[in-house]
């Protein structure tokens, strides 16, 4: 991790790669490790950032809740922009060792919120498509069950309906789960890709899905470990949540960092050629501009 003068610099430098890397099962612990390092270094700042995030969310949702129908629909999209801001906070800390709470609202700058909301909207549409498909399979059964409940039908009758139609219910449930997983995969890395690497909504969704597909087992293990950690943190009166909630956000950034960044081979070549020059062997130096490298994703997409 690149830090300020009080911390050691990462050698060689890491650069963005538009092609998501395959990290394997060990990636899960690596992502949690990156997240823990970030929280540990600026613990109180991260607690403050998460508290501000929840307070702003509460205020916005309360205000939008006064608007019938539209308000509750818009509120999650605003929250998605704020989550992207947390990714930017983590990115700045990883890159510079500094933590600026103003970055929580960075998603609202330069109209990037349009791309973030667009990516979030795509993920919502994916889940919606899953529910529609499930309704096409078992919608008539659900209507029959609902009608029986409204008519105060005996419990054994409703249970009999469900038991006799267990196959379509199970199939519908599997469809909803699959589409929910696809939705999560499509959006997981999108906020960071949009804010940090200037991706647009659709390319960000594609890259996010590809990254998850390339790291299925690591991602599954990551969610299992994170769920266990959060569950254990609730036991001592929930005080551990002051650690695990920030950790869940920083570990999310850790997964993005580990999958979309790799060692700068240009720096390693520079060091090698510098040594050759010092030995009088000459050679051409290879330089790699990090900003230009980070924009590859935008050019490719």
mmCIF file of C-alpha atoms in Angstrom:
data_model
loop_
_atom_site.group_PDB
_atom_site.id
_atom_site.type_symbol
_atom_site.label_atom_id
_atom_site.label_comp_id
_atom_site.label_asym_id
_atom_site.label_seq_id
_atom_site.Cartn_x
_atom_site.Cartn_y
_atom_site.Cartn_z
ATOM 1 C CA UNK A 1 0.000 0.000 0.000
ATOM 2 C CA UNK A 2 1.331 3.404 -0.937
ATOM 3 C CA UNK A 3 1.507 5.630 2.113
ATOM 4 C CA UNK A 4 2.690 9.064 3.153
ATOM 5 C CA UNK A 5 6.154 9.749 4.579
ATOM 6 C CA UNK A 6 5.268 7.973 7.803
ATOM 7 C CA UNK A 7 4.613 4.716 5.961
ATOM 8 C CA UNK A 8 6.534 2.579 3.528
ATOM 9 C CA UNK A 9 5.893 2.795 -0.200
ATOM 10 C CA UNK A 10 4.840 -0.200 -2.239
ATOM 11 C CA UNK A 11 7.608 -1.397 -4.534
ATOM 12 C CA UNK A 12 7.161 -1.762 -7.383
ATOM 13 C CA UNK A 13 4.344 0.714 -8.013
ATOM 14 C CA UNK A 14 0.902 -0.707 -8.799
ATOM 15 C CA UNK A 15 -0.927 0.286 -11.963
ATOM 16 C CA UNK A 16 -4.489 -0.183 -13.142
ATOM 17 C CA UNK A 17 -5.258 -2.966 -15.598
ATOM 18 C CA UNK A 18 -8.535 -2.979 -17.584
ATOM 19 C CA UNK A 19 -8.420 -6.788 -17.700
ATOM 20 C CA UNK A 20 -9.478 -8.118 -14.270
ATOM 21 C CA UNK A 21 -6.930 -10.460 -12.746
ATOM 22 C CA UNK A 22 -7.601 -13.954 -11.446
ATOM 23 C CA UNK A 23 -6.576 -14.090 -7.806
ATOM 24 C CA UNK A 24 -7.849 -17.499 -6.689
ATOM 25 C CA UNK A 25 -9.072 -18.473 -3.234
ATOM 26 C CA UNK A 26 -6.260 -16.605 -1.492
ATOM 27 C CA UNK A 27 -7.733 -13.375 -2.805
ATOM 28 C CA UNK A 28 -10.430 -13.491 -0.118
ATOM 29 C CA UNK A 29 -7.963 -13.098 2.735
ATOM 30 C CA UNK A 30 -5.952 -10.551 0.742
ATOM 31 C CA UNK A 31 -9.024 -8.327 0.295
ATOM 32 C CA UNK A 32 -9.865 -8.532 3.976
ATOM 33 C CA UNK A 33 -6.222 -7.806 4.793
ATOM 34 C CA UNK A 34 -6.202 -4.653 2.668
ATOM 35 C CA UNK A 35 -9.457 -3.553 4.247
ATOM 36 C CA UNK A 36 -8.148 -4.167 7.753
ATOM 37 C CA UNK A 37 -4.955 -2.213 7.073
ATOM 38 C CA UNK A 38 -6.990 0.774 5.910
ATOM 39 C CA UNK A 39 -9.309 0.707 8.928
ATOM 40 C CA UNK A 40 -6.462 0.121 11.384
ATOM 41 C CA UNK A 41 -4.451 3.086 10.102
ATOM 42 C CA UNK A 42 -7.340 5.577 10.290
ATOM 43 C CA UNK A 43 -9.804 3.869 12.624
ATOM 44 C CA UNK A 44 -11.600 6.900 14.081
ATOM 45 C CA UNK A 45 -11.709 8.612 10.703
ATOM 46 C CA UNK A 46 -13.368 5.552 9.194
ATOM 47 C CA UNK A 47 -15.875 5.336 12.024
ATOM 48 C CA UNK A 48 -16.653 8.996 11.406
ATOM 49 C CA UNK A 49 -16.978 8.436 7.649
ATOM 50 C CA UNK A 50 -19.421 5.568 8.131
ATOM 51 C CA UNK A 51 -21.469 7.526 10.685
ATOM 52 C CA UNK A 52 -21.679 10.484 8.297
ATOM 53 C CA UNK A 53 -22.681 8.113 5.510
ATOM 54 C CA UNK A 54 -25.552 6.671 7.540
ATOM 55 C CA UNK A 55 -26.681 10.083 8.804
ATOM 56 C CA UNK A 56 -26.737 11.568 5.305
ATOM 57 C CA UNK A 57 -28.576 8.485 4.074
ATOM 58 C CA UNK A 58 -31.135 8.860 6.861
ATOM 59 C CA UNK A 59 -31.695 12.548 6.155
ATOM 60 C CA UNK A 60 -32.012 12.039 2.403
ATOM 61 C CA UNK A 61 -34.333 9.046 2.733
ATOM 62 C CA UNK A 62 -36.496 10.940 5.218
ATOM 63 C CA UNK A 63 -36.804 13.920 2.886
ATOM 64 C CA UNK A 64 -37.411 11.810 -0.208
ATOM 65 C CA UNK A 65 -39.881 9.706 1.751
ATOM 66 C CA UNK A 66 -42.191 12.714 1.753
ATOM 67 C CA UNK A 67 -42.491 12.394 -2.023
ATOM 68 C CA UNK A 68 -45.024 9.650 -2.843
ATOM 69 C CA UNK A 69 -43.818 6.791 -5.057
ATOM 70 C CA UNK A 70 -40.833 8.623 -6.545
ATOM 71 C CA UNK A 71 -39.017 9.337 -3.262
ATOM 72 C CA UNK A 72 -38.494 5.732 -2.112
ATOM 73 C CA UNK A 73 -37.288 4.820 -5.609
ATOM 74 C CA UNK A 74 -34.717 7.626 -5.797
ATOM 75 C CA UNK A 75 -33.324 7.124 -2.284
ATOM 76 C CA UNK A 76 -31.361 3.895 -3.006
ATOM 77 C CA UNK A 77 -29.754 5.555 -6.035
ATOM 78 C CA UNK A 78 -28.484 8.414 -3.845
ATOM 79 C CA UNK A 79 -27.151 5.858 -1.377
ATOM 80 C CA UNK A 80 -25.293 4.128 -4.221
ATOM 81 C CA UNK A 81 -23.485 7.395 -5.027
ATOM 82 C CA UNK A 82 -22.464 7.770 -1.377
ATOM 83 C CA UNK A 83 -21.113 4.207 -1.274
ATOM 84 C CA UNK A 84 -19.016 5.091 -4.311
ATOM 85 C CA UNK A 85 -17.709 8.033 -2.276
ATOM 86 C CA UNK A 86 -16.527 5.606 0.404
ATOM 87 C CA UNK A 87 -14.604 3.764 -2.305
ATOM 88 C CA UNK A 88 -12.920 7.030 -3.257
ATOM 89 C CA UNK A 89 -12.015 7.669 0.389
ATOM 90 C CA UNK A 90 -10.390 4.235 0.565
ATOM 91 C CA UNK A 91 -8.607 4.802 -2.732
ATOM 92 C CA UNK A 92 -7.112 8.105 -1.602
ATOM 93 C CA UNK A 93 -5.947 6.552 1.650
ATOM 94 C CA UNK A 94 -4.370 3.607 -0.169
ATOM 95 C CA UNK A 95 -2.621 5.875 -2.661
ATOM 96 C CA UNK A 96 -1.479 8.690 -0.364
ATOM 97 C CA UNK A 97 -1.999 7.604 3.244
ATOM 98 C CA UNK A 98 -4.419 10.518 3.708
ATOM 99 C CA UNK A 99 -8.158 10.301 4.375
ATOM 100 C CA UNK A 100 -10.425 13.124 3.241
ATOM 101 C CA UNK A 101 -14.071 12.887 4.317
ATOM 102 C CA UNK A 102 -15.065 15.307 1.551
ATOM 103 C CA UNK A 103 -14.542 12.450 -0.891
ATOM 104 C CA UNK A 104 -17.752 10.906 0.433
ATOM 105 C CA UNK A 105 -19.546 13.301 -1.909
ATOM 106 C CA UNK A 106 -17.115 12.988 -4.820
ATOM 107 C CA UNK A 107 -19.633 10.920 -6.756
ATOM 108 C CA UNK A 108 -21.775 14.015 -7.202
ATOM 109 C CA UNK A 109 -18.966 15.845 -9.011
ATOM 110 C CA UNK A 110 -18.552 16.075 -12.791
ATOM 111 C CA UNK A 111 -21.891 14.314 -13.318
ATOM 112 C CA UNK A 112 -20.331 10.976 -12.407
ATOM 113 C CA UNK A 113 -23.436 10.261 -10.360
ATOM 114 C CA UNK A 114 -25.195 9.628 -13.683
ATOM 115 C CA UNK A 115 -22.899 6.702 -14.429
ATOM 116 C CA UNK A 116 -23.106 5.388 -10.861
ATOM 117 C CA UNK A 117 -26.895 5.576 -10.861
ATOM 118 C CA UNK A 118 -26.944 4.031 -14.324
ATOM 119 C CA UNK A 119 -24.862 1.066 -13.187
ATOM 120 C CA UNK A 120 -27.018 0.665 -10.087
ATOM 121 C CA UNK A 121 -30.137 0.863 -12.261
ATOM 122 C CA UNK A 122 -28.818 -1.944 -14.456
ATOM 123 C CA UNK A 123 -28.312 -4.128 -11.380
ATOM 124 C CA UNK A 124 -31.871 -3.373 -10.246
ATOM 125 C CA UNK A 125 -33.250 -4.247 -13.681
ATOM 126 C CA UNK A 126 -31.429 -7.586 -13.558
ATOM 127 C CA UNK A 127 -33.113 -8.491 -10.274
ATOM 128 C CA UNK A 128 -36.447 -7.248 -11.621
ATOM 129 C CA UNK A 129 -36.039 -9.480 -14.667
ATOM 130 C CA UNK A 130 -35.479 -12.436 -12.346
ATOM 131 C CA UNK A 131 -38.663 -11.712 -10.410
ATOM 132 C CA UNK A 132 -40.665 -11.333 -13.624
ATOM 133 C CA UNK A 133 -39.356 -14.660 -14.907
ATOM 134 C CA UNK A 134 -40.173 -16.293 -11.578
ATOM 135 C CA UNK A 135 -43.692 -14.873 -11.702
ATOM 136 C CA UNK A 136 -44.195 -16.283 -15.182
ATOM 137 C CA UNK A 137 -43.406 -19.713 -13.782
ATOM 138 C CA UNK A 138 -45.303 -19.652 -10.502
ATOM 139 C CA UNK A 139 -47.424 -16.496 -10.681
ATOM 140 C CA UNK A 140 -50.723 -18.328 -11.039
ATOM 141 C CA UNK A 141 -49.905 -20.443 -7.996
ATOM 142 C CA UNK A 142 -49.065 -17.370 -5.919
ATOM 143 C CA UNK A 143 -52.329 -15.741 -6.955
ATOM 144 C CA UNK A 144 -54.206 -18.865 -5.940
ATOM 145 C CA UNK A 145 -52.464 -18.914 -2.560
ATOM 146 C CA UNK A 146 -53.149 -15.201 -2.047
ATOM 147 C CA UNK A 147 -56.812 -15.670 -2.946
ATOM 148 C CA UNK A 148 -57.094 -18.578 -0.534
ATOM 149 C CA UNK A 149 -55.550 -16.476 2.232
ATOM 150 C CA UNK A 150 -57.964 -13.599 1.544
ATOM 151 C CA UNK A 151 -60.885 -16.026 1.736
ATOM 152 C CA UNK A 152 -59.650 -17.314 5.107
ATOM 153 C CA UNK A 153 -59.035 -20.788 3.718
ATOM 154 C CA UNK A 154 -57.785 -23.383 6.218
ATOM 155 C CA UNK A 155 -54.051 -23.499 6.769
ATOM 156 C CA UNK A 156 -53.844 -27.134 5.678
ATOM 157 C CA UNK A 157 -55.395 -26.178 2.323
ATOM 158 C CA UNK A 158 -52.748 -23.511 1.647
ATOM 159 C CA UNK A 159 -50.001 -25.875 2.783
ATOM 160 C CA UNK A 160 -51.396 -28.516 0.428
ATOM 161 C CA UNK A 161 -51.271 -26.075 -2.484
ATOM 162 C CA UNK A 162 -47.636 -25.292 -1.772
ATOM 163 C CA UNK A 163 -46.713 -28.941 -1.298
ATOM 164 C CA UNK A 164 -48.365 -29.972 -4.560
ATOM 165 C CA UNK A 165 -46.477 -27.291 -6.475
ATOM 166 C CA UNK A 166 -43.080 -27.586 -4.826
ATOM 167 C CA UNK A 167 -41.197 -27.925 -8.135
ATOM 168 C CA UNK A 168 -42.240 -24.581 -9.704
ATOM 169 C CA UNK A 169 -41.740 -22.804 -6.361
ATOM 170 C CA UNK A 170 -38.242 -24.240 -6.021
ATOM 171 C CA UNK A 171 -37.399 -23.405 -9.629
ATOM 172 C CA UNK A 172 -38.653 -19.842 -9.190
ATOM 173 C CA UNK A 173 -36.594 -19.414 -6.032
ATOM 174 C CA UNK A 174 -33.466 -20.653 -7.819
ATOM 175 C CA UNK A 175 -34.085 -18.178 -10.655
ATOM 176 C CA UNK A 176 -34.392 -15.276 -8.209
ATOM 177 C CA UNK A 177 -31.181 -16.324 -6.445
ATOM 178 C CA UNK A 178 -29.275 -16.618 -9.740
ATOM 179 C CA UNK A 179 -30.438 -13.233 -10.998
ATOM 180 C CA UNK A 180 -29.632 -11.672 -7.625
ATOM 181 C CA UNK A 181 -26.086 -13.040 -7.824
ATOM 182 C CA UNK A 182 -25.717 -11.738 -11.390
ATOM 183 C CA UNK A 183 -26.953 -8.339 -10.214
ATOM 184 C CA UNK A 184 -24.437 -8.269 -7.364
ATOM 185 C CA UNK A 185 -21.612 -9.346 -9.656
ATOM 186 C CA UNK A 186 -22.505 -6.677 -12.206
ATOM 187 C CA UNK A 187 -22.399 -3.869 -9.670
ATOM 188 C CA UNK A 188 -19.755 -4.948 -7.151
ATOM 189 C CA UNK A 189 -16.789 -3.158 -8.727
ATOM 190 C CA UNK A 190 -18.749 -0.585 -10.727
ATOM 191 C CA UNK A 191 -18.644 2.313 -8.199
ATOM 192 C CA UNK A 192 -14.846 2.230 -7.888
ATOM 193 C CA UNK A 193 -14.342 1.782 -11.627
ATOM 194 C CA UNK A 194 -16.551 4.797 -12.335
ATOM 195 C CA UNK A 195 -15.086 7.145 -9.736
ATOM 196 C CA UNK A 196 -11.433 6.122 -9.818
ATOM 197 C CA UNK A 197 -10.997 5.040 -13.443
ATOM 198 C CA UNK A 198 -13.639 7.178 -15.217
ATOM 199 C CA UNK A 199 -15.637 4.258 -16.596
ATOM 200 C CA UNK A 200 -19.143 4.788 -17.902
ATOM 201 C CA UNK A 201 -22.048 2.734 -16.574
ATOM 202 C CA UNK A 202 -22.214 -0.103 -19.102
ATOM 203 C CA UNK A 203 -18.433 -0.703 -19.412
ATOM 204 C CA UNK A 204 -18.195 -0.633 -15.599
ATOM 205 C CA UNK A 205 -20.951 -3.234 -15.278
ATOM 206 C CA UNK A 206 -19.281 -5.455 -17.884
ATOM 207 C CA UNK A 207 -15.879 -5.194 -16.206
ATOM 208 C CA UNK A 208 -17.391 -5.858 -12.777
ATOM 209 C CA UNK A 209 -19.184 -8.973 -13.995
ATOM 210 C CA UNK A 210 -16.030 -10.242 -15.684
ATOM 211 C CA UNK A 211 -14.013 -9.652 -12.507
ATOM 212 C CA UNK A 212 -16.455 -11.650 -10.398
ATOM 213 C CA UNK A 213 -16.600 -14.425 -13.005
ATOM 214 C CA UNK A 214 -12.811 -14.663 -12.902
ATOM 215 C CA UNK A 215 -12.814 -14.851 -9.103
ATOM 216 C CA UNK A 216 -15.904 -16.885 -8.249
ATOM 217 C CA UNK A 217 -14.422 -19.056 -5.517
ATOM 218 C CA UNK A 218 -12.429 -16.228 -3.981
ATOM 219 C CA UNK A 219 -15.527 -14.021 -3.988
ATOM 220 C CA UNK A 220 -17.639 -16.739 -2.376
ATOM 221 C CA UNK A 221 -15.030 -17.341 0.312
ATOM 222 C CA UNK A 222 -14.757 -13.585 0.866
ATOM 223 C CA UNK A 223 -18.486 -13.249 1.557
ATOM 224 C CA UNK A 224 -18.427 -16.267 3.867
ATOM 225 C CA UNK A 225 -15.489 -14.931 5.893
ATOM 226 C CA UNK A 226 -16.902 -11.403 6.030
ATOM 227 C CA UNK A 227 -20.294 -12.719 7.159
ATOM 228 C CA UNK A 228 -18.651 -14.749 9.942
ATOM 229 C CA UNK A 229 -16.606 -11.739 11.067
ATOM 230 C CA UNK A 230 -19.669 -9.479 11.118
ATOM 231 C CA UNK A 231 -21.687 -12.143 12.942
ATOM 232 C CA UNK A 232 -19.035 -12.498 15.630
ATOM 233 C CA UNK A 233 -18.760 -8.720 15.984
ATOM 234 C CA UNK A 234 -22.416 -8.516 17.020
ATOM 235 C CA UNK A 235 -21.896 -10.774 20.049
ATOM 236 C CA UNK A 236 -20.222 -8.271 22.438
ATOM 237 C CA UNK A 237 -23.215 -5.892 22.553
ATOM 238 C CA UNK A 238 -22.674 -5.028 18.900
ATOM 239 C CA UNK A 239 -19.606 -2.934 19.681
ATOM 240 C CA UNK A 240 -17.586 -4.864 17.148
ATOM 241 C CA UNK A 241 -19.741 -3.362 14.404
ATOM 242 C CA UNK A 242 -17.753 -0.145 14.805
ATOM 243 C CA UNK A 243 -14.922 -2.141 13.262
ATOM 244 C CA UNK A 244 -16.668 -4.552 10.926
ATOM 245 C CA UNK A 245 -18.968 -2.050 9.193
ATOM 246 C CA UNK A 246 -16.036 0.137 8.077
ATOM 247 C CA UNK A 247 -14.165 -3.096 7.278
ATOM 248 C CA UNK A 248 -16.945 -4.213 4.940
ATOM 249 C CA UNK A 249 -16.460 -1.051 2.862
ATOM 250 C CA UNK A 250 -12.668 -1.049 2.901
ATOM 251 C CA UNK A 251 -12.552 -4.762 2.092
ATOM 252 C CA UNK A 252 -14.838 -4.025 -0.848
ATOM 253 C CA UNK A 253 -12.209 -1.570 -2.028
ATOM 254 C CA UNK A 254 -9.537 -4.165 -1.272
ATOM 255 C CA UNK A 255 -11.164 -6.601 -3.686
ATOM 256 C CA UNK A 256 -11.218 -3.929 -6.391
ATOM 257 C CA UNK A 257 -7.594 -2.999 -5.740
ATOM 258 C CA UNK A 258 -6.333 -6.564 -5.780
ATOM 259 C CA UNK A 259 -8.176 -7.551 -8.960
ATOM 260 C CA UNK A 260 -7.749 -4.409 -11.070
ATOM 261 C CA UNK A 261 -4.188 -3.420 -10.121
ATOM 262 C CA UNK A 262 -0.913 -5.169 -10.761
ATOM 263 C CA UNK A 263 2.755 -4.489 -10.223
ATOM 264 C CA UNK A 264 4.211 -1.871 -12.534
ATOM 265 C CA UNK A 265 6.612 -3.901 -14.658
ATOM 266 C CA UNK A 266 7.840 -0.632 -16.137
ATOM 267 C CA UNK A 267 9.267 0.384 -12.781
ATOM 268 C CA UNK A 268 10.979 -2.964 -12.450
ATOM 269 C CA UNK A 269 12.466 -2.530 -15.935
ATOM 270 C CA UNK A 270 13.560 0.984 -15.005
ATOM 271 C CA UNK A 271 15.393 -0.345 -11.974
ATOM 272 C CA UNK A 272 17.057 -3.018 -14.091
ATOM 273 C CA UNK A 273 18.140 -0.626 -16.822
ATOM 274 C CA UNK A 274 19.300 1.935 -14.248
ATOM 275 C CA UNK A 275 21.554 -0.711 -12.789
ATOM 276 C CA UNK A 276 22.837 -1.521 -16.270
ATOM 277 C CA UNK A 277 23.561 2.151 -16.887
ATOM 278 C CA UNK A 278 25.425 2.398 -13.644
ATOM 279 C CA UNK A 279 27.498 -0.568 -14.751
ATOM 280 C CA UNK A 280 28.295 1.187 -18.029
ATOM 281 C CA UNK A 281 26.175 -1.246 -20.080
ATOM 282 C CA UNK A 282 23.713 1.407 -21.332
ATOM 283 C CA UNK A 283 20.200 0.376 -22.380
ATOM 284 C CA UNK A 284 16.871 2.024 -23.018
ATOM 285 C CA UNK A 285 14.787 2.999 -19.998
ATOM 286 C CA UNK A 286 11.158 1.993 -19.970
ATOM 287 C CA UNK A 287 8.787 4.386 -18.250
ATOM 288 C CA UNK A 288 5.116 3.844 -17.509
ATOM 289 C CA UNK A 289 2.859 6.811 -16.810
ATOM 290 C CA UNK A 290 0.378 5.784 -14.128
ATOM 291 C CA UNK A 291 -2.293 8.265 -15.135
ATOM 292 C CA UNK A 292 -2.180 7.131 -18.733
ATOM 293 C CA UNK A 293 -2.327 3.504 -17.579
ATOM 294 C CA UNK A 294 -5.370 4.247 -15.445
ATOM 295 C CA UNK A 295 -7.155 5.686 -18.451
ATOM 296 C CA UNK A 296 -6.699 2.512 -20.495
ATOM 297 C CA UNK A 297 -10.019 1.235 -19.173
ATOM 298 C CA UNK A 298 -11.796 4.302 -20.524
ATOM 299 C CA UNK A 299 -10.141 3.949 -23.929
ATOM 300 C CA UNK A 300 -10.819 0.229 -24.168
ATOM 301 C CA UNK A 301 -14.440 0.616 -23.080
#
